[in-house]
Amino acid sequence: MSTTEQRVAVVTGAARGIGAATAVRLAAEGRAVAVIDLDEAACKDTVAQITAAGGKAIAVGCDVADEAQVEAAVTRIAAELGAPTILVNNAGVLRDNLLFKMSASDWDTVMNVHLRGAFLMSRACQAHMVDAGFGRIVNLSSSSALGNRGQVNYAAAKAGMQGFTKTLAKELGKFGITANSVAPGFIATEMTKATAERVGMGFEDFQAAAATQIPVQRVGTPEDIANAIAFFTGDAAGFVSGQVMYVAGGPLN
Ligand SMILES: NC(=O)c1ccc[n+]([C@@H]2O[C@H](COP(=O)([O-])OP(=O)(O)OC[C@H]3O[C@@H](n4cnc5c(N)ncnc54)[C@H](O)[C@@H]3O)[C@@H](O)[C@H]2O)c1
């Protein structure tokens, strides 16, 4: 690629929350961005925000756990924007429950979106990265990877993302591709809002209670995570690979 050519970034689960903030941030850094979510129409706000700021973006409807949809989405992105050489595997869902009450379908859903989704998206994009001799993959883990009551499925998936990341780093490094993982703590999004509802707390009270347990005494914002992702996707981060960065307002025990 010439130095004037725009790099193409793909962000999954980018209709809202951390994914949307990341798409906006990467566009502000000059990337053309493919905004992926389950429903193409749901991506339009993120795309509009990017284009209003003078950036370039397209909305792509795709279930990242569906092999055919992923292959079609990446083919379309390559045709419409160019070879995707930056990939942020952010799409995620919760199906929280204590082990004895968790259904096999809640286990499978979480594994499929996080792990199968990241696998399918990475496999589809890596060919473009290898051809370009450049790639940046960032996988969203979580502080829950260290273990969290009521999240045996999610904790396993998010710990799995870390092993997945380190293996990608080892396999793909020789092609100029790095893989890193960002593990957020508590971030105020629809995901944590839904958790507050599930435990019967107002979202404000839920955030205030969480903040007391965080060294910087506040919960995180989607932009806090987008900042860390932007670092890993930058041209200058080519010697940083296979790392897990906890972005949680303090260390985790
Ligand atoms: N919010 C937090 O506190 C927190 C903490 C740690 C990790 N994370 C992780 O960060 C990522 C983003 O979280 P968020 O809080 O912004 O969540 P969110 O629920 O606000 O957004 C997730 C997005 O992913 C999309 N999505 C779900 N399944 C999909 C699929 N199969 N294919 C395509 N898109 C799909 C949803 O439609 C939604 O737009 C997730 O991987 C989550 O596990 C979040």
XYZ file of N, CA and C and ligand atoms in Angstrom:
803
model
N 0.844 -1.205 0.000
C 0.000 0.000 0.000
C 0.870 1.242 0.000
N 0.439 2.283 -0.678
C 1.195 3.532 -0.676
C 0.927 4.264 0.635
N 1.789 5.205 0.973
C 1.626 5.875 2.262
C 0.383 6.761 2.289
N -0.145 7.093 1.095
C -1.335 7.951 1.069
C -2.628 7.142 1.139
N -2.518 5.832 0.915
C -3.719 5.000 0.919
C -4.260 4.866 2.349
N -5.608 4.879 2.435
C -6.240 4.782 3.743
C -6.289 3.330 4.198
N -5.895 3.062 5.424
C -6.061 1.705 5.930
C -7.530 1.468 6.267
N -7.960 0.216 6.085
C -9.362 -0.138 6.331
C -9.464 -0.912 7.648
N -10.315 -0.403 8.522
C -10.537 -1.041 9.826
C -11.936 -1.639 9.878
N -12.038 -2.819 10.472
C -13.325 -3.477 10.683
C -13.567 -3.535 12.190
N -14.715 -3.039 12.607
C -15.052 -3.103 14.037
C -16.378 -3.847 14.167
N -16.378 -4.957 14.894
C -17.624 -5.720 15.062
C -18.377 -5.241 16.305
N -19.693 -5.404 16.259
C -20.533 -4.935 17.374
C -20.433 -3.432 17.529
N -20.393 -2.718 16.401
C -20.084 -1.278 16.427
C -21.316 -0.390 16.282
N -22.510 -0.958 16.455
C -23.720 -0.126 16.404
C -23.832 0.757 17.634
N -23.187 0.346 18.715
C -23.322 1.106 19.973
C -22.136 0.782 20.894
N -22.106 1.451 22.036
C -21.160 1.108 23.101
C -19.704 1.238 22.703
N -18.899 0.305 23.189
C -17.450 0.339 22.966
C -17.128 0.253 21.477
N -17.864 -0.582 20.750
C -17.607 -0.735 19.317
C -17.839 0.557 18.555
N -18.932 1.252 18.885
C -19.241 2.519 18.206
C -18.155 3.547 18.506
N -17.758 3.661 19.772
C -16.705 4.631 20.142
C -15.394 4.296 19.441
N -15.126 3.004 19.288
C -13.887 2.577 18.620
C -13.933 2.910 17.135
N -15.081 2.655 16.500
C -15.217 2.977 15.074
C -15.008 4.473 14.841
N -15.618 5.284 15.686
C -15.491 6.744 15.566
C -14.029 7.160 15.776
N -13.399 6.564 16.767
C -12.007 6.917 17.081
C -11.054 6.518 15.935
N -11.248 5.319 15.398
C -10.354 4.870 14.313
C -10.577 5.705 13.052
N -11.816 6.112 12.817
C -12.091 6.999 11.669
C -11.397 8.343 11.866
N -11.403 8.838 13.104
C -10.742 10.118 13.398
C -9.234 10.012 13.181
N -8.713 8.785 13.273
C -7.285 8.568 13.020
C -7.011 8.347 11.534
N -8.040 8.489 10.710
C -7.840 8.417 9.258
C -8.155 7.082 8.629
N -8.702 6.143 9.408
C -9.060 4.834 8.832
C -10.422 4.911 8.139
N -10.582 4.149 7.067
C -11.925 3.892 6.520
C -12.479 2.744 7.354
N -13.713 2.867 7.821
C -14.198 1.911 8.822
C -15.431 1.144 8.341
N -15.381 -0.170 8.478
C -16.556 -1.011 8.273
C -17.191 -1.228 9.640
N -18.411 -0.736 9.772
C -19.154 -0.800 11.037
C -20.062 -2.026 10.965
N -19.673 -3.074 11.662
C -20.445 -4.327 11.609
C -21.324 -4.460 12.841
N -22.562 -4.864 12.618
C -23.416 -5.316 13.735
C -24.459 -6.276 13.162
N -25.231 -6.871 14.046
C -26.228 -7.860 13.625
C -27.169 -7.303 12.573
N -27.539 -6.026 12.763
C -28.542 -5.401 11.912
C -27.903 -4.187 11.229
N -27.876 -4.209 9.908
C -27.226 -3.112 9.163
C -27.827 -1.755 9.535
N -29.165 -1.712 9.678
C -29.825 -0.428 9.984
C -29.358 0.140 11.316
N -29.032 -0.749 12.259
C -28.594 -0.290 13.587
C -27.219 0.391 13.543
N -26.500 0.182 12.443
C -25.141 0.763 12.309
C -25.190 2.196 11.790
N -26.389 2.663 11.405
C -26.419 3.932 10.660
C -26.005 5.136 11.503
N -26.288 5.108 12.806
C -25.889 6.236 13.656
C -24.371 6.351 13.741
N -23.701 5.224 13.883
C -22.234 5.243 13.969
C -21.649 5.743 12.654
N -22.199 5.233 11.537
C -21.710 5.658 10.216
C -21.955 7.161 10.023
N -23.146 7.621 10.437
C -23.474 9.051 10.273
C -22.530 9.921 11.093
N -22.202 9.481 12.291
C -21.277 10.245 13.142
C -19.899 10.362 12.470
N -19.471 9.279 11.859
C -18.161 9.276 11.195
C -18.178 10.170 9.953
N -19.215 10.020 9.134
C -19.248 10.797 7.890
C -19.465 12.285 8.172
N -20.242 12.595 9.235
C -20.457 14.003 9.594
C -19.129 14.675 9.979
N -18.215 13.886 10.501
C -16.900 14.430 10.905
C -15.902 14.383 9.749
N -16.385 14.009 8.552
C -15.508 13.988 7.382
C -14.824 12.660 7.128
N -15.216 11.632 7.889
C -14.604 10.312 7.734
C -15.348 9.442 6.744
N -14.811 8.222 6.557
C -15.390 7.285 5.595
C -15.800 6.016 6.339
N -17.043 5.584 6.131
C -17.511 4.377 6.818
C -18.660 3.747 6.048
N -18.806 2.434 6.203
C -19.988 1.744 5.667
C -20.601 0.880 6.773
N -21.910 0.684 6.663
C -22.632 -0.177 7.602
C -22.727 -1.579 7.001
N -22.425 -2.579 7.820
C -22.472 -3.961 7.335
C -23.240 -4.808 8.353
N -24.333 -5.403 7.908
C -25.080 -6.312 8.771
C -24.467 -7.694 8.700
N -24.118 -8.251 9.863
C -23.466 -9.569 9.860
C -23.502 -10.154 11.266
N -23.933 -11.412 11.365
C -23.795 -12.148 12.624
C -22.398 -12.770 12.601
N -21.531 -12.318 13.495
C -20.131 -12.773 13.439
C -19.974 -14.267 13.735
N -21.021 -14.887 14.298
C -20.945 -16.319 14.582
C -21.343 -17.180 13.384
N -21.769 -16.537 12.302
C -22.257 -17.257 11.113
C -21.182 -17.224 10.016
N -20.672 -18.392 9.680
C -19.532 -18.485 8.768
C -19.810 -17.839 7.409
N -20.956 -18.145 6.822
C -21.262 -17.613 5.488
C -21.422 -16.096 5.528
N -22.081 -15.600 6.581
C -22.271 -14.146 6.697
C -20.928 -13.430 6.878
N -20.033 -14.025 7.634
C -18.710 -13.405 7.843
C -17.935 -13.358 6.530
N -17.948 -14.465 5.794
C -17.216 -14.498 4.518
C -17.787 -13.446 3.561
N -19.121 -13.356 3.498
C -19.758 -12.382 2.596
C -19.446 -10.958 3.037
N -19.458 -10.716 4.350
C -19.204 -9.355 4.858
C -17.785 -8.910 4.534
N -16.825 -9.790 4.737
C -15.421 -9.401 4.504
C -15.168 -9.217 3.004
N -15.805 -10.043 2.175
C -15.687 -9.872 0.724
C -16.248 -8.512 0.303
N -17.407 -8.171 0.885
C -18.030 -6.875 0.549
C -17.157 -5.706 1.017
N -16.607 -5.803 2.215
C -15.762 -4.727 2.760
C -14.539 -4.537 1.866
N -13.916 -5.647 1.464
C -12.718 -5.547 0.611
C -13.063 -4.875 -0.716
N -14.253 -5.187 -1.254
C -14.660 -4.602 -2.539
C -15.019 -3.125 -2.404
N -15.705 -2.769 -1.321
C -16.209 -1.386 -1.189
C -15.226 -0.422 -0.551
N -14.404 -0.916 0.383
C -13.479 -0.005 1.082
C -12.018 -0.302 0.786
N -11.729 -1.568 0.489
C -10.335 -1.996 0.309
C -10.015 -3.092 1.318
N -8.788 -3.611 1.223
C -8.396 -4.758 2.050
C -8.441 -4.406 3.540
N -9.227 -5.161 4.315
C -9.268 -4.883 5.758
C -7.984 -5.368 6.433
N -7.219 -4.437 6.972
C -5.959 -4.822 7.633
C -5.965 -4.473 9.124
N -7.065 -3.900 9.599
C -7.238 -3.668 11.038
C -8.569 -4.314 11.424
N -8.531 -5.157 12.441
C -9.745 -5.859 12.870
C -9.895 -5.747 14.383
N -11.059 -5.280 14.806
C -11.360 -5.223 16.240
C -12.533 -6.168 16.508
N -12.241 -7.279 17.175
C -13.271 -8.262 17.519
C -13.913 -7.841 18.839
N -15.000 -7.076 18.695
C -15.648 -6.441 19.844
C -17.054 -6.975 20.126
N -17.711 -7.552 19.118
C -19.110 -8.002 19.296
C -19.207 -8.902 20.516
N -20.225 -8.665 21.319
C -20.345 -9.485 22.523
C -21.754 -9.512 23.073
N -22.033 -10.554 23.844
C -23.324 -10.698 24.519
C -23.093 -11.281 25.915
N -24.049 -11.048 26.779
C -24.052 -11.686 28.101
C -25.227 -12.649 28.184
N -25.022 -13.765 28.835
C -26.122 -14.670 29.212
C -25.795 -15.147 30.623
N -25.804 -14.203 31.580
C -25.346 -14.496 32.938
C -26.311 -15.412 33.692
N -25.743 -16.298 34.461
C -26.506 -17.102 35.414
C -25.533 -17.917 36.253
N -25.955 -18.318 37.421
C -25.127 -19.240 38.199
C -25.075 -20.581 37.477
N -23.977 -21.275 37.672
C -23.741 -22.527 36.934
C -24.952 -23.465 36.967
N -25.524 -23.661 38.165
C -26.590 -24.674 38.273
C -27.869 -24.271 37.537
N -27.964 -22.970 37.186
C -29.159 -22.519 36.453
C -28.868 -22.215 34.978
N -27.609 -22.343 34.578
C -27.253 -21.937 33.210
C -27.647 -23.009 32.195
N -28.318 -22.574 31.134
C -28.700 -23.541 30.091
C -27.526 -23.749 29.127
N -27.556 -24.871 28.458
C -26.514 -25.160 27.462
C -26.587 -24.127 26.340
N -27.797 -23.654 26.057
C -27.910 -22.659 24.982
C -27.286 -21.322 25.402
N -27.378 -20.954 26.685
C -26.708 -19.732 27.146
C -25.180 -19.880 27.100
N -24.725 -21.080 27.375
C -23.284 -21.346 27.241
C -22.862 -21.194 25.768
N -23.611 -21.867 24.880
C -23.248 -21.876 23.457
C -23.309 -20.472 22.847
N -24.332 -19.711 23.190
C -24.472 -18.365 22.608
C -23.246 -17.515 22.923
N -22.823 -17.545 24.163
C -21.675 -16.715 24.565
C -20.394 -17.202 23.890
N -20.204 -18.521 23.853
C -19.013 -19.052 23.167
C -19.033 -18.681 21.681
N -20.213 -18.787 21.077
C -20.303 -18.560 19.632
C -20.039 -17.114 19.249
N -20.614 -16.179 19.970
C -20.422 -14.776 19.583
C -18.976 -14.352 19.838
N -18.461 -14.634 21.019
C -17.121 -14.140 21.360
C -16.022 -14.949 20.660
N -16.031 -16.254 20.860
C -14.887 -17.053 20.386
C -15.019 -17.465 18.918
N -16.148 -18.066 18.569
C -16.344 -18.453 17.159
C -16.352 -17.194 16.285
N -16.986 -16.124 16.779
C -17.036 -14.864 16.024
C -15.645 -14.299 15.781
N -14.837 -14.254 16.823
C -13.475 -13.713 16.665
C -12.650 -14.612 15.741
N -12.846 -15.909 15.869
C -12.137 -16.854 14.992
C -12.533 -16.648 13.524
N -13.834 -16.623 13.252
C -14.286 -16.485 11.854
C -13.840 -15.155 11.256
N -13.975 -14.077 12.022
C -13.591 -12.752 11.512
C -12.071 -12.687 11.273
N -11.302 -13.237 12.195
C -9.836 -13.182 12.054
C -9.391 -14.021 10.859
N -10.016 -15.175 10.707
C -9.642 -16.043 9.576
C -9.984 -15.372 8.254
N -11.119 -14.711 8.198
C -11.522 -14.067 6.940
C -10.632 -12.866 6.616
N -10.188 -12.141 7.621
C -9.391 -10.923 7.371
C -7.909 -11.200 7.208
N -7.413 -12.310 7.774
C -5.959 -12.505 7.781
C -5.352 -12.598 6.371
N -6.106 -13.140 5.427
C -5.564 -13.276 4.069
C -5.220 -11.895 3.508
N -6.095 -10.925 3.769
C -5.853 -9.551 3.304
C -4.645 -8.951 4.021
N -4.509 -9.274 5.296
C -3.378 -8.747 6.077
C -2.056 -9.363 5.598
N -2.088 -10.664 5.351
C -0.869 -11.343 4.874
C -0.450 -10.749 3.530
N -1.402 -10.555 2.634
C -1.098 -9.965 1.319
C -0.497 -8.568 1.466
N -1.005 -7.809 2.440
C -0.546 -6.429 2.645
C 0.765 -6.376 3.426
N 1.130 -7.489 4.069
C 2.327 -7.480 4.924
C 2.141 -6.591 6.131
N 0.893 -6.387 6.501
C 0.552 -5.527 7.643
C -0.795 -5.947 8.195
N -0.902 -5.991 9.517
C -2.196 -6.262 10.128
C -2.195 -5.922 11.597
N -3.357 -5.570 12.079
C -3.554 -5.270 13.510
C -4.863 -5.918 13.931
N -4.791 -6.849 14.863
C -6.001 -7.485 15.391
C -6.087 -7.158 16.881
N -7.249 -6.678 17.295
C -7.475 -6.427 18.724
C -8.723 -7.191 19.152
N -8.585 -7.997 20.187
C -9.699 -8.808 20.683
C -10.130 -8.304 22.056
N -11.442 -8.117 22.212
C -11.958 -7.644 23.493
C -12.067 -8.795 24.469
N -11.270 -8.721 25.522
C -11.418 -9.636 26.652
C -12.219 -8.896 27.709
N -11.958 -9.171 28.986
C -12.709 -8.520 30.076
C -12.014 -8.820 31.387
N -12.233 -7.974 32.370
C -11.764 -8.292 33.729
C -12.426 -9.583 34.219
N -13.572 -9.940 33.629
C -14.248 -11.186 34.017
C -13.445 -12.430 33.640
N -12.440 -12.265 32.768
C -11.576 -13.407 32.417
C -10.891 -13.969 33.661
N -10.772 -13.144 34.697
C -10.118 -13.585 35.935
C -11.090 -14.329 36.848
N -12.340 -14.435 36.401
C -13.358 -15.130 37.189
C -14.382 -14.148 37.717
N -15.659 -14.450 37.506
C -16.718 -13.566 38.005
C -17.980 -14.383 38.251
N -18.476 -14.301 39.461
C -19.685 -15.027 39.860
C -20.839 -14.750 38.893
N -21.491 -15.798 38.444
C -22.647 -15.653 37.551
C -22.270 -15.553 36.077
N -20.970 -15.680 35.812
C -20.520 -15.500 34.420
C -19.587 -16.632 33.985
N -19.926 -17.854 34.314
C -18.994 -18.944 33.985
C -18.792 -19.055 32.471
N -19.829 -18.782 31.701
C -19.712 -18.809 30.233
C -18.865 -17.638 29.723
N -19.210 -16.447 30.195
C -18.530 -15.220 29.733
C -17.064 -15.201 30.185
N -16.814 -15.607 31.432
C -15.434 -15.631 31.935
C -14.579 -16.595 31.112
N -15.159 -17.756 30.786
C -14.431 -18.745 29.982
C -14.154 -18.192 28.584
N -15.153 -17.533 28.002
C -14.977 -16.961 26.654
C -13.923 -15.854 26.680
N -13.972 -14.997 27.691
C -13.042 -13.868 27.731
C -11.622 -14.305 28.094
N -11.472 -15.365 28.882
C -10.137 -15.953 29.098
C -9.681 -16.604 27.801
N -10.617 -17.229 27.095
C -10.296 -17.832 25.798
C -9.797 -16.805 24.803
N -10.346 -15.615 24.842
C -9.900 -14.548 23.929
C -8.413 -14.238 24.141
N -7.948 -14.386 25.372
C -6.543 -14.075 25.644
C -5.621 -15.144 25.033
N -6.001 -16.415 25.150
C -5.211 -17.484 24.533
C -5.256 -17.401 23.014
N -6.424 -17.051 22.509
C -6.613 -16.857 21.061
C -5.676 -15.751 20.572
N -5.650 -14.650 21.305
C -4.815 -13.496 20.938
C -3.329 -13.879 20.899
N -2.873 -14.551 21.938
C -1.440 -14.884 22.021
C -1.048 -15.846 20.900
N -1.956 -16.740 20.541
C -1.655 -17.686 19.462
C -1.641 -16.985 18.107
N -2.588 -16.069 17.893
C -2.558 -15.283 16.648
C -1.241 -14.524 16.546
N -0.797 -13.954 17.662
C 0.456 -13.181 17.659
C 1.619 -14.064 17.217
N 1.636 -15.300 17.712
C 2.734 -16.213 17.359
C 2.641 -16.682 15.906
N 1.439 -16.970 15.434
C 1.294 -17.485 14.063
C 1.492 -16.406 12.997
N 1.035 -15.192 13.293
C 0.931 -14.169 12.245
C 2.018 -13.101 12.294
N 2.839 -13.138 13.334
C 3.861 -12.093 13.496
C 4.778 -11.954 12.288
N 5.125 -13.073 11.691
C 6.075 -13.016 10.567
C 5.494 -12.341 9.320
N 4.195 -12.097 9.327
C 3.563 -11.396 8.197
C 3.323 -9.915 8.491
N 3.913 -9.424 9.570
C 3.721 -8.005 9.914
C 2.414 -7.749 10.640
N 1.846 -8.833 11.179
C 0.539 -8.719 11.845
C 0.731 -8.853 13.366
N 0.156 -7.922 14.115
C 0.156 -8.039 15.571
C -1.251 -8.403 16.047
N -1.314 -9.032 17.203
C -2.602 -9.330 17.837
C -2.478 -9.010 19.321
N -3.406 -8.238 19.809
C -3.403 -7.861 21.220
C -4.826 -7.899 21.751
N -4.922 -7.876 23.072
C -6.235 -7.950 23.697
C -6.401 -6.798 24.674
N -7.572 -6.187 24.631
C -7.922 -5.152 25.607
C -8.991 -5.749 26.520
N -8.732 -5.682 27.823
C -9.647 -6.275 28.804
C -10.241 -5.163 29.670
N -11.440 -4.702 29.305
C -12.051 -3.613 30.085
C -12.549 -4.082 31.452
N -12.551 -3.141 32.391
C -13.288 -3.328 33.640
C -14.714 -2.862 33.406
N -15.301 -2.173 34.393
C -16.690 -1.721 34.267
C -16.769 -0.510 33.339
N -17.484 -0.672 32.220
C -17.679 0.426 31.267
C -19.191 0.683 31.169
N -19.565 1.945 31.222
C -21.001 2.295 31.152
C -21.501 2.161 29.716
N -22.247 1.090 29.461
C -22.846 0.844 28.132
C -24.192 0.144 28.349
N -24.851 -0.168 27.238
C -26.114 -0.917 27.321
C -25.902 -2.271 27.995
N -24.687 -2.820 27.853
C -24.413 -4.135 28.444
C -24.464 -4.067 29.975
N -23.795 -3.060 30.551
C -23.798 -2.947 32.021
C -25.154 -2.425 32.515
N -25.840 -1.654 31.660
C -27.187 -1.194 32.015
C -28.130 -2.398 32.154
N -27.987 -3.348 31.247
C -28.818 -4.555 31.296
C -28.496 -5.369 32.551
N -27.222 -5.381 32.940
C -26.843 -6.105 34.161
C -27.480 -5.446 35.381
N -27.477 -4.107 35.404
C -28.113 -3.380 36.518
C -29.587 -3.767 36.611
N -30.248 -3.821 35.450
C -31.674 -4.187 35.432
C -31.867 -5.606 35.953
N -30.956 -6.493 35.552
C -31.086 -7.900 35.956
C -30.970 -8.069 37.472
N -30.094 -7.259 38.094
C -29.931 -7.384 39.547
C -30.862 -6.437 40.311
N -31.741 -5.725 39.561
C -32.759 -4.898 40.200
C -32.250 -3.588 40.762
N -31.192 -3.024 40.159
C -30.670 -1.728 40.612
C -30.844 -0.686 39.522
N -31.021 0.573 39.914
C -30.998 1.655 38.938
C -29.582 1.766 38.383
N -29.471 2.202 37.115
C -28.136 2.220 36.489
C -27.199 3.207 37.194
N -27.734 4.364 37.636
C -26.892 5.362 38.326
C -26.325 4.773 39.623
N -27.192 4.132 40.402
C -26.751 3.534 41.672
C -25.752 2.404 41.416
N -26.007 1.651 40.371
C -25.124 0.519 40.017
C -23.719 1.038 39.685
N -23.680 2.126 38.892
C -22.377 2.716 38.528
C -21.680 3.304 39.752
N -22.445 3.982 40.606
C -21.855 4.602 41.796
C -21.257 3.532 42.710
N -21.979 2.409 42.849
C -21.467 1.317 43.688
C -20.200 0.725 43.086
N -20.196 0.557 41.761
C -19.002 0.003 41.090
C -17.820 0.954 41.258
N -18.077 2.254 41.163
C -16.997 3.250 41.215
C -16.244 3.204 42.545
N -16.960 2.865 43.612
C -16.288 2.827 44.931
C -15.236 1.722 44.982
N -15.357 0.726 44.115
C -14.409 -0.401 44.102
C -13.262 -0.188 43.115
N -13.276 0.930 42.401
C -12.288 1.184 41.344
C -11.307 2.254 41.830
N -9.989 1.992 41.766
C -9.023 2.959 42.302
C -9.222 4.397 41.816
N -9.540 4.617 40.540
C -9.726 6.001 40.074
C -11.124 6.545 40.421
N -11.918 5.727 41.116
C -13.211 6.167 41.669
C -14.235 6.617 40.630
N -14.164 6.020 39.462
C -15.218 6.238 38.461
C -15.307 4.991 37.607
N -16.445 4.837 36.926
C -16.540 3.749 35.954
C -15.951 4.251 34.636
N -15.681 3.312 33.731
C -15.075 3.678 32.452
C -16.105 4.110 31.425
N -15.614 4.780 30.390
C -16.454 5.170 29.257
C -16.001 4.361 28.033
N -16.878 4.255 27.033
C -16.451 3.572 25.795
C -15.189 4.204 25.201
N -15.051 5.516 25.355
C -13.862 6.209 24.804
C -12.584 5.768 25.518
N -12.683 5.442 26.818
C -11.499 4.937 27.537
C -10.957 3.684 26.844
N -11.869 2.842 26.385
C -11.452 1.587 25.740
C -11.001 1.859 24.298
N -11.710 2.758 23.617
C -11.319 3.107 22.242
C -9.883 3.637 22.208
N -9.485 4.381 23.223
C -8.112 4.908 23.297
C -7.084 3.787 23.294
N -7.347 2.769 24.120
C -6.398 1.651 24.213
C -6.359 0.883 22.892
N -7.526 0.694 22.292
C -7.596 -0.029 21.010
C -6.856 0.765 19.928
N -7.026 2.084 19.944
C -6.347 2.927 18.948
C -4.835 2.759 19.049
N -4.324 2.661 20.270
C -2.876 2.461 20.435
C -2.433 1.164 19.756
N -3.133 0.071 20.040
C -2.718 -1.227 19.491
C -2.854 -1.290 17.969
N -3.785 -0.516 17.400
C -3.990 -0.583 15.948
C -3.071 0.369 15.182
N -2.325 1.180 15.891
C -1.483 2.171 15.235
C -0.269 1.569 14.538
N 0.202 2.252 13.507
C 1.406 1.813 12.805
C 2.587 1.718 13.769
N 2.616 2.594 14.780
C 3.759 2.674 15.685
C 3.820 1.522 16.684
N 2.745 0.719 16.762
C 2.685 -0.352 17.776
C 3.146 -1.705 17.223
N 3.924 -1.685 16.148
C 4.294 -2.930 15.475
C 5.155 -3.894 16.284
N 5.743 -3.430 17.392
C 6.579 -4.332 18.204
C 5.852 -4.761 19.486
N 4.579 -4.420 19.564
C 3.755 -4.795 20.726
C 2.783 -5.870 20.256
N 2.954 -7.105 20.690
C 2.070 -8.166 20.208
C 1.889 -9.251 21.260
N 0.714 -9.831 21.269
C 0.406 -10.918 22.205
C 0.140 -10.428 23.614
N -0.146 -9.137 23.756
C -0.326 -8.561 25.090
C -1.808 -8.477 25.471
N -2.035 -8.478 26.767
C -3.375 -8.236 27.309
C -3.286 -6.981 28.168
N -4.022 -5.959 27.776
C -4.028 -4.715 28.560
C -5.361 -4.595 29.298
N -5.287 -4.629 30.626
C -6.490 -4.378 31.432
C -6.696 -2.878 31.511
N -7.869 -2.439 31.127
C -8.208 -1.011 31.160
C -9.386 -0.910 32.121
N -9.060 -0.724 33.382
C -10.066 -0.920 34.430
C -9.974 0.104 35.555
N -9.232 1.178 35.334
C -9.137 2.208 36.369
C -8.291 1.810 37.561
N -7.518 0.754 37.379
C -6.651 0.289 38.455
C -6.253 -1.149 38.190
N -5.370 -1.684 39.020
C -4.976 -3.092 38.841
C -6.085 -4.009 39.348
N -6.098 -5.237 38.852
C -7.108 -6.201 39.292
C -6.409 -7.287 40.100
N -7.048 -7.711 41.168
C -6.393 -8.726 42.006
C -6.880 -10.123 41.627
N -19.345 -2.835 29.117
C -18.442 -3.417 29.868
O -18.341 -3.140 31.092
C -17.481 -4.425 29.288
C -16.467 -4.912 30.122
C -15.571 -5.835 29.629
C -15.679 -6.275 28.314
N -16.663 -5.793 27.517
C -16.717 -6.307 26.156
O -16.640 -5.240 25.245
C -17.382 -5.556 24.065
C -18.411 -4.469 23.799
O -19.259 -4.356 24.937
P -20.358 -3.201 25.108
O -20.447 -2.954 26.561
O -20.112 -2.098 24.166
O -21.675 -4.047 24.705
P -23.054 -3.625 24.012
O -24.017 -4.671 24.408
O -23.388 -2.196 24.298
O -22.702 -3.737 22.450
C -22.394 -4.978 21.879
C -22.751 -4.926 20.411
O -22.423 -6.205 19.834
C -23.460 -6.545 18.939
N -23.509 -7.986 18.718
C -23.931 -8.940 19.583
N -23.876 -10.148 19.009
C -23.415 -9.962 17.751
C -23.164 -10.842 16.679
N -23.372 -12.167 16.770
N -22.684 -10.324 15.513
C -22.486 -8.984 15.399
N -22.703 -8.102 16.384
C -23.175 -8.593 17.551
C -24.729 -6.024 19.607
O -25.809 -5.927 18.694
C -24.264 -4.691 20.162
O -24.450 -3.643 19.244
C -17.991 -6.931 24.298
O -17.155 -7.925 23.758
C -18.001 -7.033 25.814
O -18.020 -8.357 26.235
C -17.573 -4.877 27.971
